[in-house]
Short mmCIF file of C-alpha atoms in Angstrom, two decimals:
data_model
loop_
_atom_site.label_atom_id
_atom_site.label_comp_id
_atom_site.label_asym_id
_atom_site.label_seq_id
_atom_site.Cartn_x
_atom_site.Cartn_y
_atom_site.Cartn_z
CA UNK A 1 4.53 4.89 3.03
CA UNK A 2 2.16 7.38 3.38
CA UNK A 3 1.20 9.27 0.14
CA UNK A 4 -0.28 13.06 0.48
CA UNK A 5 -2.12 14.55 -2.33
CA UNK A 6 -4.79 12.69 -4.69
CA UNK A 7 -3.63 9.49 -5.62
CA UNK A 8 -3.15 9.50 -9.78
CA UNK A 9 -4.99 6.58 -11.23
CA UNK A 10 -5.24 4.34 -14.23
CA UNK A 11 -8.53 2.75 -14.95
CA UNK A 12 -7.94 -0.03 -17.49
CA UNK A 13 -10.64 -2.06 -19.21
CA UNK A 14 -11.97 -2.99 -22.73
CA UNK A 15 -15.82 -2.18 -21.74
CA UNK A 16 -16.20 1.57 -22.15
CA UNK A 17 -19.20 1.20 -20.05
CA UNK A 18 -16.78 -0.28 -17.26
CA UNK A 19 -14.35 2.58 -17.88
CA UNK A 20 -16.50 4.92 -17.37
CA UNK A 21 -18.34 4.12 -14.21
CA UNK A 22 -14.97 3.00 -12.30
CA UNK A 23 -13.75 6.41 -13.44
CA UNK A 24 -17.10 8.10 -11.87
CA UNK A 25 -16.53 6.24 -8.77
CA UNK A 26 -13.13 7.53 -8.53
CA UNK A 27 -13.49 10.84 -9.72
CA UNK A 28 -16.47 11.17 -6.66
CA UNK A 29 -13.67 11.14 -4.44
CA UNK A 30 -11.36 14.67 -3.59
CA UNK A 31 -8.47 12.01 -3.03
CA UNK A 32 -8.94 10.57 -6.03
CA UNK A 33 -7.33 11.86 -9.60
CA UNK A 34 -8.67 9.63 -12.52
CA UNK A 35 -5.34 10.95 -15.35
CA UNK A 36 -6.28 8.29 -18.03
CA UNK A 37 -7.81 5.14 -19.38
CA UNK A 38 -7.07 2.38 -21.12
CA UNK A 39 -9.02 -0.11 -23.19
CA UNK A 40 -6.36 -2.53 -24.15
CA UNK A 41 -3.06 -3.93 -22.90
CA UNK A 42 -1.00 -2.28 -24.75
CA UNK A 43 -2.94 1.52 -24.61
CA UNK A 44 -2.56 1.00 -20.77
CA UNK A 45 1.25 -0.03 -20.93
CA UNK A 46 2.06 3.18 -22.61
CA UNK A 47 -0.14 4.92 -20.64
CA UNK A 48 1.01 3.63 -17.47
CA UNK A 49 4.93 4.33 -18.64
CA UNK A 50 4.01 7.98 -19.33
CA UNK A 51 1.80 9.03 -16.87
CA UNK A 52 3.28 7.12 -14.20
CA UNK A 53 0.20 6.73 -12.29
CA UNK A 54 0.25 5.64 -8.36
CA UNK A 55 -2.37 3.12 -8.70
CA UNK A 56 -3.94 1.21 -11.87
CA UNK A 57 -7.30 -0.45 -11.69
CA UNK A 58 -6.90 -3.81 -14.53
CA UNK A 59 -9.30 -5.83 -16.12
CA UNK A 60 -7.48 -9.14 -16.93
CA UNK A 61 -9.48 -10.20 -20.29
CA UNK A 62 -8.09 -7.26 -22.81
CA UNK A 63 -7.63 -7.25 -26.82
CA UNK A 64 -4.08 -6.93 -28.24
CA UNK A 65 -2.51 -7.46 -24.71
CA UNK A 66 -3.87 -9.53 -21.99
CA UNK A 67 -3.91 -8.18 -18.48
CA UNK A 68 -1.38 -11.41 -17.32
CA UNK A 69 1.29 -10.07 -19.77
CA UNK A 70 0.83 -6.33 -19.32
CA UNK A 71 1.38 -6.99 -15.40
CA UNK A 72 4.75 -9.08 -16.21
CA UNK A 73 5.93 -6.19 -18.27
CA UNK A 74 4.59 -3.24 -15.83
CA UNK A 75 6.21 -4.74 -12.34
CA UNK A 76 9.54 -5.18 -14.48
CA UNK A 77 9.62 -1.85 -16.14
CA UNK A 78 7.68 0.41 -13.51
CA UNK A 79 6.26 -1.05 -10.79
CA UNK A 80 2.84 0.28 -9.43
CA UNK A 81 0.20 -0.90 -7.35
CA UNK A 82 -2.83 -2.72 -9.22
CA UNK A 83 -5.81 -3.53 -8.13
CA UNK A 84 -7.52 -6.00 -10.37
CA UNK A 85 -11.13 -5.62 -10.80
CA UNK A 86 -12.69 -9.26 -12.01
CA UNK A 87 -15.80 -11.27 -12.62
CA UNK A 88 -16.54 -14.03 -9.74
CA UNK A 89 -16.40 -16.77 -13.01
CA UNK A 90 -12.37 -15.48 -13.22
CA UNK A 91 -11.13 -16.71 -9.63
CA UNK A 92 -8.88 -18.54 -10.95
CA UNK A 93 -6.92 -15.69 -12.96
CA UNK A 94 -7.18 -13.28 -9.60
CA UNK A 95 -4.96 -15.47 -8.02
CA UNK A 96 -2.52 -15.61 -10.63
CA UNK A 97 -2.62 -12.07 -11.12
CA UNK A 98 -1.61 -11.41 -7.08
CA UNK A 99 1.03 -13.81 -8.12
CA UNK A 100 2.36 -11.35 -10.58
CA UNK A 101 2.52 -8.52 -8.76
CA UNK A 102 -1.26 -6.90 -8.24
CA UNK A 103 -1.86 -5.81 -4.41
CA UNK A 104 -5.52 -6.80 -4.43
CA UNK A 105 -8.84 -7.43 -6.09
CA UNK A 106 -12.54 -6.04 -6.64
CA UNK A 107 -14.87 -9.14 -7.65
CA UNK A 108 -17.91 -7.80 -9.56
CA UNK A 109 -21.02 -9.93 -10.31
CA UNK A 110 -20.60 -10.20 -13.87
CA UNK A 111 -18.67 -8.29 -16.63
CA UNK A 112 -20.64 -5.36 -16.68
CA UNK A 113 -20.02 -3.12 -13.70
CA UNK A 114 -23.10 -2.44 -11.81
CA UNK A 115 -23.49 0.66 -10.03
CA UNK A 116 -23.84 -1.36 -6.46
CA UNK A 117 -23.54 0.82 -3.64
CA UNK A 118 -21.23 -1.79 -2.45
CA UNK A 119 -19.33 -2.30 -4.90
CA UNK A 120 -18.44 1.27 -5.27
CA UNK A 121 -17.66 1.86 -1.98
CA UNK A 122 -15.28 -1.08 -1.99
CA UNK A 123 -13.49 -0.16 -5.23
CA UNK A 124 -12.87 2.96 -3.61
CA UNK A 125 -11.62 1.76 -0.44
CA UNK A 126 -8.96 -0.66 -2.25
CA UNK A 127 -7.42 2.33 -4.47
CA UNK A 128 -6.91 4.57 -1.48
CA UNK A 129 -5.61 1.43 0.80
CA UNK A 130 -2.22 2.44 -2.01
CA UNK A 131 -1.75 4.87 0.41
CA UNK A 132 0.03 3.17 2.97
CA UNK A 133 1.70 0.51 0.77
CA UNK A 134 5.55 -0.14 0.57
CA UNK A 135 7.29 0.28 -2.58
CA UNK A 136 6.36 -2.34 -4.86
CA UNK A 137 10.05 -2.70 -5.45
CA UNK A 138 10.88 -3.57 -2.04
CA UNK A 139 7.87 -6.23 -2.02
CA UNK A 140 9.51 -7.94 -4.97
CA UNK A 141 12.43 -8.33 -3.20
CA UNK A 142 10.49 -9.62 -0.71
CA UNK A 143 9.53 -12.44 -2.81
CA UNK A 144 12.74 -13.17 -4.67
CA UNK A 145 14.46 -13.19 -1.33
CA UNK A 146 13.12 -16.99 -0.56
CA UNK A 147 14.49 -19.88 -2.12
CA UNK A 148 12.00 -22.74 -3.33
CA UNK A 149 11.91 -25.18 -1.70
CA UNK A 150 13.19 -28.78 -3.44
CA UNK A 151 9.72 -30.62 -4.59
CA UNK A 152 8.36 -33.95 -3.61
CA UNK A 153 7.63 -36.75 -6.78
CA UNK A 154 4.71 -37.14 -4.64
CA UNK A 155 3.03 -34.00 -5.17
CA UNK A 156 -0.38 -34.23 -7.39
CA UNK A 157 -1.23 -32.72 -10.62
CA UNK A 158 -3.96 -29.53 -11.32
CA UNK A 159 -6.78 -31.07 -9.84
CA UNK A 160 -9.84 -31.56 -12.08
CA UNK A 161 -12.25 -28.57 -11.57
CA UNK A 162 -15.76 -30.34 -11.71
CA UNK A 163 -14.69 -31.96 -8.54
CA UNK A 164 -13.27 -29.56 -6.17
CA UNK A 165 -14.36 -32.05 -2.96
CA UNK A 166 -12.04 -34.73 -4.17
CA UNK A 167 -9.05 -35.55 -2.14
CA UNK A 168 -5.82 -34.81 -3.55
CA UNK A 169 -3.55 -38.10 -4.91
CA UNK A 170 -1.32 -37.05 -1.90
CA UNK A 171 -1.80 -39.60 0.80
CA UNK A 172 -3.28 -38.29 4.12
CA UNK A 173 -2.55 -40.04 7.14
CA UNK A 174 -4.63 -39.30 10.44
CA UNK A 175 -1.92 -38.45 12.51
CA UNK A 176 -2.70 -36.28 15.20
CA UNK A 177 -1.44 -33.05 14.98
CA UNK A 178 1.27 -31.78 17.55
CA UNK A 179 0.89 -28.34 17.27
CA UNK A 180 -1.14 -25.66 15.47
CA UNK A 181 -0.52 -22.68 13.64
CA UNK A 182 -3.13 -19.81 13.25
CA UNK A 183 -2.43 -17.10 10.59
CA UNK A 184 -4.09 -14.04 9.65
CA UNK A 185 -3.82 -11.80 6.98
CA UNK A 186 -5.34 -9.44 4.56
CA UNK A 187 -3.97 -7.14 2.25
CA UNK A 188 -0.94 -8.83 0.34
CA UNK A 189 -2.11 -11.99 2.29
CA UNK A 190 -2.35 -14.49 -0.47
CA UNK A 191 0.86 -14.21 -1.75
CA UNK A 192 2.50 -14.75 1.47
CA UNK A 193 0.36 -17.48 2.19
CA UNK A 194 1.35 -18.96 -1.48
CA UNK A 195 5.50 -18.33 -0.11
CA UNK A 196 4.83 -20.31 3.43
CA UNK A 197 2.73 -23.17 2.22
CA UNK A 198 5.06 -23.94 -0.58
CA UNK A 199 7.71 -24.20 1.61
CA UNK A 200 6.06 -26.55 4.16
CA UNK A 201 7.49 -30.35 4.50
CA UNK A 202 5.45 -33.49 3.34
CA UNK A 203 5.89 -34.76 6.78
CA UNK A 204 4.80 -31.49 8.87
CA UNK A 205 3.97 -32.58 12.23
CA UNK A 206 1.82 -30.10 12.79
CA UNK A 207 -1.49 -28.86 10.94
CA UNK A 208 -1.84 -24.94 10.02
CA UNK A 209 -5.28 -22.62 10.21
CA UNK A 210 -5.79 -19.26 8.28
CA UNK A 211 -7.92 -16.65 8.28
CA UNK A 212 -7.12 -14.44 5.17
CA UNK A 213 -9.86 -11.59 4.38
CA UNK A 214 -11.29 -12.75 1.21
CA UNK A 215 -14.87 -12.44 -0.20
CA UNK A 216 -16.91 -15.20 -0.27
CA UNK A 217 -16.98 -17.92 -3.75
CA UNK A 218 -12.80 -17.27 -4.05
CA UNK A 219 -11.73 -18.82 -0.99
CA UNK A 220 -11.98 -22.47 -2.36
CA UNK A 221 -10.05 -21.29 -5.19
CA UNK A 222 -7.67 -20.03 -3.19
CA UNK A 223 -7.23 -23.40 -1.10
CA UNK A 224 -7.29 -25.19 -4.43
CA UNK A 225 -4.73 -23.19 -5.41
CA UNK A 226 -2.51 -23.23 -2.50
CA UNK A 227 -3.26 -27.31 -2.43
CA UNK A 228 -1.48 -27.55 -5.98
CA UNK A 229 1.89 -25.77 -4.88
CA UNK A 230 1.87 -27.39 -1.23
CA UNK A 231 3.22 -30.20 -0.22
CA UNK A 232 0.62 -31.27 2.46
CA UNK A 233 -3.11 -30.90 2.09
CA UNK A 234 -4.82 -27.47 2.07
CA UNK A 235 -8.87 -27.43 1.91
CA UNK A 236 -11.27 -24.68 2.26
CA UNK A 237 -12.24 -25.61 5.82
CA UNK A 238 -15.69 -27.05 6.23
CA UNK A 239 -18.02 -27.69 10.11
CA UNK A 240 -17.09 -30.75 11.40
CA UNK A 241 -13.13 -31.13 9.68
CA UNK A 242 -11.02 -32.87 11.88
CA UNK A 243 -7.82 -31.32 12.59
CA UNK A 244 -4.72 -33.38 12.00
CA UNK A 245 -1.02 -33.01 10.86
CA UNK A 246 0.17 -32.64 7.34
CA UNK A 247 -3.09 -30.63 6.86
CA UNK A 248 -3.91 -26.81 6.23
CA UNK A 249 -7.47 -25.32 6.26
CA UNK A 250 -8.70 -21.95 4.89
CA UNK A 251 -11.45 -20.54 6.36
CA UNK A 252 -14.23 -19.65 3.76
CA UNK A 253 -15.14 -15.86 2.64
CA UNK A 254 -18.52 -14.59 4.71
CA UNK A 255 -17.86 -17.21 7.43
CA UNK A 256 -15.50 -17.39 10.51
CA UNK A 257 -13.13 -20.57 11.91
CA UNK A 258 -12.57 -21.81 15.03
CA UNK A 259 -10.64 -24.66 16.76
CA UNK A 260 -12.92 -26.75 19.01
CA UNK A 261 -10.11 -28.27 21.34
CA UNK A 262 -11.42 -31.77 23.50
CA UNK A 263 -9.10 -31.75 26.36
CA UNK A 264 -7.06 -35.06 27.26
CA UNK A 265 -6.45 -35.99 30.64
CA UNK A 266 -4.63 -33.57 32.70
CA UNK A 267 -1.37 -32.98 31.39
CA UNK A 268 -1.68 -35.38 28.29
CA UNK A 269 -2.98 -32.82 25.81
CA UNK A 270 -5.96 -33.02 23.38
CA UNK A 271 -8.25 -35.78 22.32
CA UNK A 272 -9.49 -33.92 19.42
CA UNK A 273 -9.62 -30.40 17.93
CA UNK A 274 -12.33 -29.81 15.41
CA UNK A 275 -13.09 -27.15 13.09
CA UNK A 276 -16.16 -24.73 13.89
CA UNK A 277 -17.61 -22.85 10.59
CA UNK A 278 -20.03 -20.62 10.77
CA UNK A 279 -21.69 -17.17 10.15
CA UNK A 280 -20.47 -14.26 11.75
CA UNK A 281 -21.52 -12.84 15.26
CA UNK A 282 -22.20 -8.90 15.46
CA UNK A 283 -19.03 -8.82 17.59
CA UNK A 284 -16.64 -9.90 14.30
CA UNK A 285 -15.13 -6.72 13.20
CA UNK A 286 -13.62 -8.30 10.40
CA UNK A 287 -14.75 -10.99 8.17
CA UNK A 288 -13.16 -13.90 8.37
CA UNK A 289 -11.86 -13.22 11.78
CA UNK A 290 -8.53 -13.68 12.73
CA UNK A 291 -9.28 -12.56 16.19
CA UNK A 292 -12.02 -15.51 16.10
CA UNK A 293 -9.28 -18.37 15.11
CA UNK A 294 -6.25 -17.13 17.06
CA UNK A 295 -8.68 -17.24 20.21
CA UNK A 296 -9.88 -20.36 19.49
CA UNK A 297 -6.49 -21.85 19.56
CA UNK A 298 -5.47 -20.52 23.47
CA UNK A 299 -6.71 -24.04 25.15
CA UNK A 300 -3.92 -25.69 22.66
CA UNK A 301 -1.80 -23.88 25.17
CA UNK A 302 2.49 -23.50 24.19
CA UNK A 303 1.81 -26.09 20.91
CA UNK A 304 -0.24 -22.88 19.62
CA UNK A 305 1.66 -20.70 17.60
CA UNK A 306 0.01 -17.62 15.55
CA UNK A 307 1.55 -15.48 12.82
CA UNK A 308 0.13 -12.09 11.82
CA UNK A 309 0.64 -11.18 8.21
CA UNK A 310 0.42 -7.90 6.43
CA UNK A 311 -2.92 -6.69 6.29
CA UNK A 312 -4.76 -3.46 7.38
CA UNK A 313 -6.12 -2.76 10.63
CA UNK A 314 -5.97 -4.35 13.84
CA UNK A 315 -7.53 -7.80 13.36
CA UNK A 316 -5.31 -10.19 15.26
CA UNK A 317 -4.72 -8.75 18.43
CA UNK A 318 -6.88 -9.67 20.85
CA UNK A 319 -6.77 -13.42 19.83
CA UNK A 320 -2.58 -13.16 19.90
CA UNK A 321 -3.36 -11.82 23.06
CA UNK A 322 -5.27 -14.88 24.25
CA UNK A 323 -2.36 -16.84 23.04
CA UNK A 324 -0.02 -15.65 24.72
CA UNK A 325 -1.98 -16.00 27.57
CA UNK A 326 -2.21 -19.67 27.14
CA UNK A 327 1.65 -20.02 26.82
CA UNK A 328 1.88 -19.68 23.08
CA UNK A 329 3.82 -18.01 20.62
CA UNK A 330 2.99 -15.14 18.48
CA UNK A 331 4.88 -13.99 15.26
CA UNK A 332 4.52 -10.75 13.60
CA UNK A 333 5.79 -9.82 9.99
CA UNK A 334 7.90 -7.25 10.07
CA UNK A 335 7.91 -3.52 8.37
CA UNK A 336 10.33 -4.21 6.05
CA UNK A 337 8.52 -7.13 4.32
CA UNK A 338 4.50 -6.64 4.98
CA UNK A 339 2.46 -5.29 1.63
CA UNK A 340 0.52 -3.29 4.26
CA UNK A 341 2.21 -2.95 7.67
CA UNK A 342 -0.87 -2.36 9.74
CA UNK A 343 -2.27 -5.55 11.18
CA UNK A 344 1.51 -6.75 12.12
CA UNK A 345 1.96 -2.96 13.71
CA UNK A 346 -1.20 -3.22 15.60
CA UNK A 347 0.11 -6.45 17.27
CA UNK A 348 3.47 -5.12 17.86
CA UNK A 349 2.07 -1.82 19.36
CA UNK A 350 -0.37 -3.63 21.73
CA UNK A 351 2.60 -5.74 22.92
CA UNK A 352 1.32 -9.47 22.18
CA UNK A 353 4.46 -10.45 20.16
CA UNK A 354 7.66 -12.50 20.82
CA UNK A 355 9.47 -12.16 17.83
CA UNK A 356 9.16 -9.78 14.69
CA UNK A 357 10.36 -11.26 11.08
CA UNK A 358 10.73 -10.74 7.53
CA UNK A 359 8.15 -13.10 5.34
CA UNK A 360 11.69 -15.10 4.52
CA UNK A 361 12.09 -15.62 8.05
CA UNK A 362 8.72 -16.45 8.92
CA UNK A 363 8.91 -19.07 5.83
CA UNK A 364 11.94 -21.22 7.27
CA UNK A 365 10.36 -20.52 10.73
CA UNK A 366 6.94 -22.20 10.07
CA UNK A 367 8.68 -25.22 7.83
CA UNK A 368 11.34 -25.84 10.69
CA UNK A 369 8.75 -26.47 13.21
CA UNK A 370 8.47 -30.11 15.10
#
């Protein structure tokens, strides 16, 4: 969708001081309407049941009701887009928060919102992104729609936090790889990353790469997270990694991935592919770059396969392009599924895509694959 008119907002958080420069930011803004505020849970449930904002900014740590069980009630009761705005020491609790139903995150330095020129700017990008959301409704459905998948004994417990570097209890064998998929994302990525990697098999032949938009310090949470509820490995991707089956790598915030393929002997394949990490080059629009990674992977040749998730703009394309190029196969999510149908419609509109499917499809596709 496509709202017109200001979008009504929400700004909930028990720091007045916070409350009142998020409102500020917002209220800078013509397409902005700031129509209350909230310094508790259950101030901003009422709130948000009367006034029936379009978009609610959320601190998660909030007297009387915390922000996990105000989201629970809100996305059954009235479902509106939140964008959670949290302290890098609360990584963690953004992730479960997307997993609840908020659309995105703001990560401030601390727990006093600084008036960063930055930070302003991007606190007021992620409100108006609400714009061209779908119906939270039809996103839950979205969700609901895929069945888990049955669980191996094998799978570890919470990993310790100290030690984030430590493998998992899950064996790893170095099996070479016989395929690769490259995903990239962005808005609504993480929870549609959280749907496919819990549904991949222990004994996936293949190994899978992702570029998600994600600031830097929460993408090794993420992996972390994704390596609890996944059946093979997931890491935040590091220079050197070796790819190999049974294995998934996220590429860290500030930094972009590619594959380094070492050609076999004509006709035989790869020796090798390894992972490149690095900083960004001026030519990266976007940061990670899906572009980068899905380029990266052409020289894999028809074992390459790359998925475009919901997301805004147009990162994506001209690596799916390269792709396909090289014989591979590019899948789009489709309108009726994608948080933010922009990156998937860029790819579709520029003509780089075999097949368009819902995030259900795209689920049984990637765990199917041999």
């Amino acid at each position: 969708m496509v709202k017109t008119g200001p979008l009504r907002v929400l700004v909930v958080d028990d720091s007045a001081y916070n409350r009142r420069n998020i409102a500020d930011i917002l209220s800078g803004s013509d397409e902005v309407e700031v129509v209350g505020k909230a310094g508790d849970g259950e101030e901003a449930l009422r709130l948000a049941l009367s006034l029936k904002p379009d978009v609610i900014t959320l601190d998660l740590e909030m007297p009387k009701m915390d922000g996990f069980t105000f989201l629970r009630i809100l996305m059954v009761r009235q479902p509106t887009p939140v964008i959670v705005v949290s302290s890098y020491s609360q990584k963690e609790n953004v992730f479960k928060a997307l997993e609840l139903g908020a659309v995105d995150f703001v990560a401030k330095p601390s727990q006093r919102l600084a008036p960063d020129a930055s930070l302003r700017r991007e606190i007021l990008q992620k409100v108006l992104l609400v714009r061209y959301l779908r119906p939270l409704a039809a996103v839950s459905q979205r969700n609901s729609a895929i069945p888990p998948l049955p669980r191996s004994t094998a799978t570890p417990p919470v990993l310790s936090t100290p030690q984030p570097e430590q493998p998992s209890a899950r064996s790893v064998a170095n099996i070479a790889a016989r395929f690769i998929v490259g995903i990239g994302s962005s808005t609504g990525g993480p929870t549609a990353l959280l749907e496919i990697l819990s549904r991949v098999p222990e004994k996936f032949a293949g190994a899978i790469l992702i570029a998600q938009h994600m600031p830097e310090k929460f993408t090794r949470t993420f992996a972390e997270r994704l390596d609890r509820k996944s059946a093979i490995r997931v890491s935040e991707a590091v220079d050197g990694d070796i790819v190999t089956a049974r294995r998934a790598f996220i590429c860290p915030g500030k930094m972009c991935m590619e594959a380094v393929v070492s050609q076999g002997p004509s006709g035989m394949g790869w020796n090798e592919i390894r992972l490149r990490v690095g900083p960004p080059s001026q030519h990266d629009r976007y940061i990670p770059s899906a572009d980068r990674l899905l380029r990266s992977l052409a020289p894999v040749g028809s074992r390459a396969y790359g998925v475009i998730l919901t997301g805004m703009g147009d990162d994506g394309v001209a690596g799916a392009r390269a792709i396909r190029a090289g014989g591979g196969t590019i899948i789009a999510e489709s309108e009726e599924t994608a948080v933010v149908y922009g990156m998937p419609r860029a790819a579709v509109k520029a003509g780089v895509v075999n097949e368009v499917m819902g995030l259900p499809q795209i689920v049984d596709w990637v765990a199917q694959l041999s």
